């Protein structure tokens, strides 16, 4: 290895791509089509983040996970509401892309909690992690997460 990367998974477009550096290209030039195809075949929209709360906090303040989830939901609703104003995002075809996304992923691709959509994604992640030796044993979602939907 000469300190060079063969591939990188990153949520943002990296600077060499923005700079049109010929040494750096997308691994999958048709990444969008592949992501849509993956979603249509699996029903999984990959989870981007997870909130972690120490068990001692949950034990002492059992309302924290529910209140945190409610705060995230309110924040997301406010963000969606803000997006109703087409002048917020300076993209000429913003509405088109917004409508297309909704047609493919539904009205809320960023679903929170342990509903059916996220359960499927998490169970698949754990299956892959176990198959690849990253997870020593199969774990239930109840071992890892608090079901805030059951408490709300």
PDB file of C-alpha atoms in Angstrom:
ATOM      1  CA  UNK A   1       0.000   0.000   0.000  1.00  0.00           C
ATOM      2  CA  UNK A   2       1.266   3.427  -0.889  1.00  0.00           C
ATOM      3  CA  UNK A   3      -1.190   5.301   1.291  1.00  0.00           C
ATOM      4  CA  UNK A   4      -3.721   5.422  -1.518  1.00  0.00           C
ATOM      5  CA  UNK A   5      -7.341   4.360  -1.290  1.00  0.00           C
ATOM      6  CA  UNK A   6      -8.977   1.928  -3.656  1.00  0.00           C
ATOM      7  CA  UNK A   7     -12.477   2.969  -2.624  1.00  0.00           C
ATOM      8  CA  UNK A   8     -14.277   5.228  -0.174  1.00  0.00           C
ATOM      9  CA  UNK A   9     -17.846   5.211   1.113  1.00  0.00           C
ATOM     10  CA  UNK A  10     -18.747   8.748   2.107  1.00  0.00           C
ATOM     11  CA  UNK A  11     -22.047  10.604   2.532  1.00  0.00           C
ATOM     12  CA  UNK A  12     -20.789  13.738   0.807  1.00  0.00           C
ATOM     13  CA  UNK A  13     -19.236  14.299  -2.593  1.00  0.00           C
ATOM     14  CA  UNK A  14     -15.512  14.479  -1.870  1.00  0.00           C
ATOM     15  CA  UNK A  15     -13.400  17.390  -3.073  1.00  0.00           C
ATOM     16  CA  UNK A  16     -11.480  15.525  -5.814  1.00  0.00           C
ATOM     17  CA  UNK A  17     -14.807  14.618  -7.447  1.00  0.00           C
ATOM     18  CA  UNK A  18     -15.965  18.235  -7.172  1.00  0.00           C
ATOM     19  CA  UNK A  19     -12.637  19.352  -8.640  1.00  0.00           C
ATOM     20  CA  UNK A  20     -13.036  16.833 -11.503  1.00  0.00           C
ATOM     21  CA  UNK A  21      -9.707  15.212 -10.594  1.00  0.00           C
ATOM     22  CA  UNK A  22      -9.265  12.482 -13.238  1.00  0.00           C
ATOM     23  CA  UNK A  23      -7.538  10.172 -10.735  1.00  0.00           C
ATOM     24  CA  UNK A  24     -10.748   9.913  -8.708  1.00  0.00           C
ATOM     25  CA  UNK A  25     -14.012   8.516 -10.020  1.00  0.00           C
ATOM     26  CA  UNK A  26     -17.183   7.085  -8.599  1.00  0.00           C
ATOM     27  CA  UNK A  27     -16.995   3.334  -8.084  1.00  0.00           C
ATOM     28  CA  UNK A  28     -20.452   3.062  -9.631  1.00  0.00           C
ATOM     29  CA  UNK A  29     -21.111   5.882 -12.102  1.00  0.00           C
ATOM     30  CA  UNK A  30     -24.789   4.888 -12.152  1.00  0.00           C
ATOM     31  CA  UNK A  31     -24.987   4.839  -8.334  1.00  0.00           C
ATOM     32  CA  UNK A  32     -28.432   6.456  -8.258  1.00  0.00           C
ATOM     33  CA  UNK A  33     -29.966   3.795 -10.509  1.00  0.00           C
ATOM     34  CA  UNK A  34     -28.317   1.057  -8.432  1.00  0.00           C
ATOM     35  CA  UNK A  35     -29.574   2.556  -5.163  1.00  0.00           C
ATOM     36  CA  UNK A  36     -33.131   2.807  -6.519  1.00  0.00           C
ATOM     37  CA  UNK A  37     -32.952  -0.760  -7.823  1.00  0.00           C
ATOM     38  CA  UNK A  38     -31.666  -1.998  -4.448  1.00  0.00           C
ATOM     39  CA  UNK A  39     -34.536  -0.266  -2.659  1.00  0.00           C
ATOM     40  CA  UNK A  40     -37.142  -1.617  -5.077  1.00  0.00           C
ATOM     41  CA  UNK A  41     -35.825  -5.181  -4.699  1.00  0.00           C
ATOM     42  CA  UNK A  42     -35.259  -5.198  -0.932  1.00  0.00           C
ATOM     43  CA  UNK A  43     -37.526  -2.515   0.494  1.00  0.00           C
ATOM     44  CA  UNK A  44     -34.497  -1.323   2.458  1.00  0.00           C
ATOM     45  CA  UNK A  45     -33.457   2.318   2.554  1.00  0.00           C
ATOM     46  CA  UNK A  46     -30.156   2.146   4.460  1.00  0.00           C
ATOM     47  CA  UNK A  47     -30.196   3.649   7.924  1.00  0.00           C
ATOM     48  CA  UNK A  48     -27.804   6.573   8.148  1.00  0.00           C
ATOM     49  CA  UNK A  49     -27.606   7.227  11.889  1.00  0.00           C
ATOM     50  CA  UNK A  50     -28.560   5.797  15.262  1.00  0.00           C
ATOM     51  CA  UNK A  51     -28.959   7.615  18.580  1.00  0.00           C
ATOM     52  CA  UNK A  52     -27.247   5.957  21.515  1.00  0.00           C
ATOM     53  CA  UNK A  53     -28.151   6.544  25.147  1.00  0.00           C
ATOM     54  CA  UNK A  54     -26.272   4.919  28.007  1.00  0.00           C
ATOM     55  CA  UNK A  55     -28.350   2.287  29.795  1.00  0.00           C
ATOM     56  CA  UNK A  56     -27.713   3.990  33.144  1.00  0.00           C
ATOM     57  CA  UNK A  57     -29.403   7.144  31.789  1.00  0.00           C
ATOM     58  CA  UNK A  58     -32.397   5.143  30.531  1.00  0.00           C
ATOM     59  CA  UNK A  59     -32.670   3.328  33.873  1.00  0.00           C
ATOM     60  CA  UNK A  60     -32.567   6.581  35.843  1.00  0.00           C
ATOM     61  CA  UNK A  61     -34.645   8.674  33.417  1.00  0.00           C
ATOM     62  CA  UNK A  62     -36.884   6.296  31.433  1.00  0.00           C
ATOM     63  CA  UNK A  63     -38.591   9.225  29.688  1.00  0.00           C
ATOM     64  CA  UNK A  64     -35.389  10.286  27.896  1.00  0.00           C
ATOM     65  CA  UNK A  65     -35.637   7.934  24.860  1.00  0.00           C
ATOM     66  CA  UNK A  66     -39.289   8.813  24.240  1.00  0.00           C
ATOM     67  CA  UNK A  67     -38.728  12.556  24.624  1.00  0.00           C
ATOM     68  CA  UNK A  68     -35.643  12.418  22.420  1.00  0.00           C
ATOM     69  CA  UNK A  69     -37.578  10.538  19.749  1.00  0.00           C
ATOM     70  CA  UNK A  70     -40.418  13.050  19.935  1.00  0.00           C
ATOM     71  CA  UNK A  71     -37.930  15.922  19.575  1.00  0.00           C
ATOM     72  CA  UNK A  72     -36.405  14.267  16.496  1.00  0.00           C
ATOM     73  CA  UNK A  73     -39.882  13.761  14.995  1.00  0.00           C
ATOM     74  CA  UNK A  74     -40.834  17.400  15.614  1.00  0.00           C
ATOM     75  CA  UNK A  75     -37.568  18.569  14.085  1.00  0.00           C
ATOM     76  CA  UNK A  76     -38.111  16.396  11.016  1.00  0.00           C
ATOM     77  CA  UNK A  77     -41.672  17.697  10.600  1.00  0.00           C
ATOM     78  CA  UNK A  78     -40.362  21.261  10.780  1.00  0.00           C
ATOM     79  CA  UNK A  79     -37.730  20.452   8.146  1.00  0.00           C
ATOM     80  CA  UNK A  80     -40.349  18.922   5.834  1.00  0.00           C
ATOM     81  CA  UNK A  81     -42.601  21.940   6.387  1.00  0.00           C
ATOM     82  CA  UNK A  82     -39.736  24.267   5.502  1.00  0.00           C
ATOM     83  CA  UNK A  83     -39.156  22.321   2.283  1.00  0.00           C
ATOM     84  CA  UNK A  84     -42.666  23.253   1.144  1.00  0.00           C
ATOM     85  CA  UNK A  85     -41.204  26.657   0.283  1.00  0.00           C
ATOM     86  CA  UNK A  86     -39.498  26.204  -3.114  1.00  0.00           C
ATOM     87  CA  UNK A  87     -37.276  29.226  -2.438  1.00  0.00           C
ATOM     88  CA  UNK A  88     -35.473  27.421   0.406  1.00  0.00           C
ATOM     89  CA  UNK A  89     -33.482  25.179  -1.932  1.00  0.00           C
ATOM     90  CA  UNK A  90     -31.872  26.922  -4.922  1.00  0.00           C
ATOM     91  CA  UNK A  91     -32.364  24.035  -7.347  1.00  0.00           C
ATOM     92  CA  UNK A  92     -34.229  24.660 -10.573  1.00  0.00           C
ATOM     93  CA  UNK A  93     -35.968  21.276 -10.513  1.00  0.00           C
ATOM     94  CA  UNK A  94     -36.252  20.805  -6.764  1.00  0.00           C
ATOM     95  CA  UNK A  95     -39.979  19.997  -6.862  1.00  0.00           C
ATOM     96  CA  UNK A  96     -39.415  17.418  -9.597  1.00  0.00           C
ATOM     97  CA  UNK A  97     -36.762  15.624  -7.539  1.00  0.00           C
ATOM     98  CA  UNK A  98     -38.871  15.878  -4.400  1.00  0.00           C
ATOM     99  CA  UNK A  99     -41.865  14.328  -6.181  1.00  0.00           C
ATOM    100  CA  UNK A 100     -39.682  11.635  -7.733  1.00  0.00           C
ATOM    101  CA  UNK A 101     -38.195  10.740  -4.352  1.00  0.00           C
ATOM    102  CA  UNK A 102     -41.664  10.494  -2.823  1.00  0.00           C
ATOM    103  CA  UNK A 103     -42.823   8.282  -5.687  1.00  0.00           C
ATOM    104  CA  UNK A 104     -39.909   5.896  -5.114  1.00  0.00           C
ATOM    105  CA  UNK A 105     -39.362   6.026  -1.337  1.00  0.00           C
ATOM    106  CA  UNK A 106     -42.727   7.196  -0.023  1.00  0.00           C
ATOM    107  CA  UNK A 107     -43.557  10.350   1.872  1.00  0.00           C
ATOM    108  CA  UNK A 108     -40.914   9.807   4.577  1.00  0.00           C
ATOM    109  CA  UNK A 109     -37.768   7.830   3.750  1.00  0.00           C
ATOM    110  CA  UNK A 110     -36.255   8.908   7.081  1.00  0.00           C
ATOM    111  CA  UNK A 111     -38.600   6.870   9.294  1.00  0.00           C
ATOM    112  CA  UNK A 112     -37.549   6.727  12.950  1.00  0.00           C
ATOM    113  CA  UNK A 113     -38.097   3.935  15.436  1.00  0.00           C
ATOM    114  CA  UNK A 114     -38.421   0.170  15.250  1.00  0.00           C
ATOM    115  CA  UNK A 115     -41.315  -0.050  12.843  1.00  0.00           C
ATOM    116  CA  UNK A 116     -41.397  -2.730  10.157  1.00  0.00           C
ATOM    117  CA  UNK A 117     -39.248  -0.742   7.706  1.00  0.00           C
ATOM    118  CA  UNK A 118     -36.379  -0.219  10.134  1.00  0.00           C
ATOM    119  CA  UNK A 119     -36.700  -3.707  11.625  1.00  0.00           C
ATOM    120  CA  UNK A 120     -36.077  -5.212   8.206  1.00  0.00           C
ATOM    121  CA  UNK A 121     -33.060  -2.957   7.602  1.00  0.00           C
ATOM    122  CA  UNK A 122     -31.570  -3.654  11.042  1.00  0.00           C
ATOM    123  CA  UNK A 123     -32.139  -7.408  10.855  1.00  0.00           C
ATOM    124  CA  UNK A 124     -30.471  -7.458   7.436  1.00  0.00           C
ATOM    125  CA  UNK A 125     -27.544  -5.431   8.794  1.00  0.00           C
ATOM    126  CA  UNK A 126     -27.131  -7.843  11.703  1.00  0.00           C
ATOM    127  CA  UNK A 127     -27.344 -10.843   9.359  1.00  0.00           C
ATOM    128  CA  UNK A 128     -24.606  -9.401   7.126  1.00  0.00           C
ATOM    129  CA  UNK A 129     -22.518  -8.477  10.175  1.00  0.00           C
ATOM    130  CA  UNK A 130     -22.755 -12.006  11.534  1.00  0.00           C
ATOM    131  CA  UNK A 131     -21.968 -13.565   8.135  1.00  0.00           C
ATOM    132  CA  UNK A 132     -18.884 -11.343   7.843  1.00  0.00           C
ATOM    133  CA  UNK A 133     -17.678 -12.092  11.365  1.00  0.00           C
ATOM    134  CA  UNK A 134     -18.356  -8.609  12.704  1.00  0.00           C
ATOM    135  CA  UNK A 135     -21.059  -9.815  15.086  1.00  0.00           C
ATOM    136  CA  UNK A 136     -20.264 -12.821  17.252  1.00  0.00           C
ATOM    137  CA  UNK A 137     -23.823 -14.021  17.739  1.00  0.00           C
ATOM    138  CA  UNK A 138     -27.281 -13.267  16.476  1.00  0.00           C
ATOM    139  CA  UNK A 139     -28.895 -10.637  18.667  1.00  0.00           C
ATOM    140  CA  UNK A 140     -32.500  -9.586  18.930  1.00  0.00           C
ATOM    141  CA  UNK A 141     -33.440  -5.988  18.260  1.00  0.00           C
ATOM    142  CA  UNK A 142     -34.804  -5.862  21.806  1.00  0.00           C
ATOM    143  CA  UNK A 143     -31.277  -6.428  23.125  1.00  0.00           C
ATOM    144  CA  UNK A 144     -30.003  -3.416  21.224  1.00  0.00           C
ATOM    145  CA  UNK A 145     -32.863  -0.930  21.064  1.00  0.00           C
ATOM    146  CA  UNK A 146     -35.706   0.466  23.109  1.00  0.00           C
ATOM    147  CA  UNK A 147     -38.949   0.300  21.170  1.00  0.00           C
ATOM    148  CA  UNK A 148     -40.093   3.897  21.591  1.00  0.00           C
ATOM    149  CA  UNK A 149     -43.221   3.165  19.542  1.00  0.00           C
ATOM    150  CA  UNK A 150     -44.447   0.858  22.297  1.00  0.00           C
ATOM    151  CA  UNK A 151     -44.060   3.691  24.833  1.00  0.00           C
ATOM    152  CA  UNK A 152     -45.407   6.652  22.870  1.00  0.00           C
TER     153      UNK A 152
END
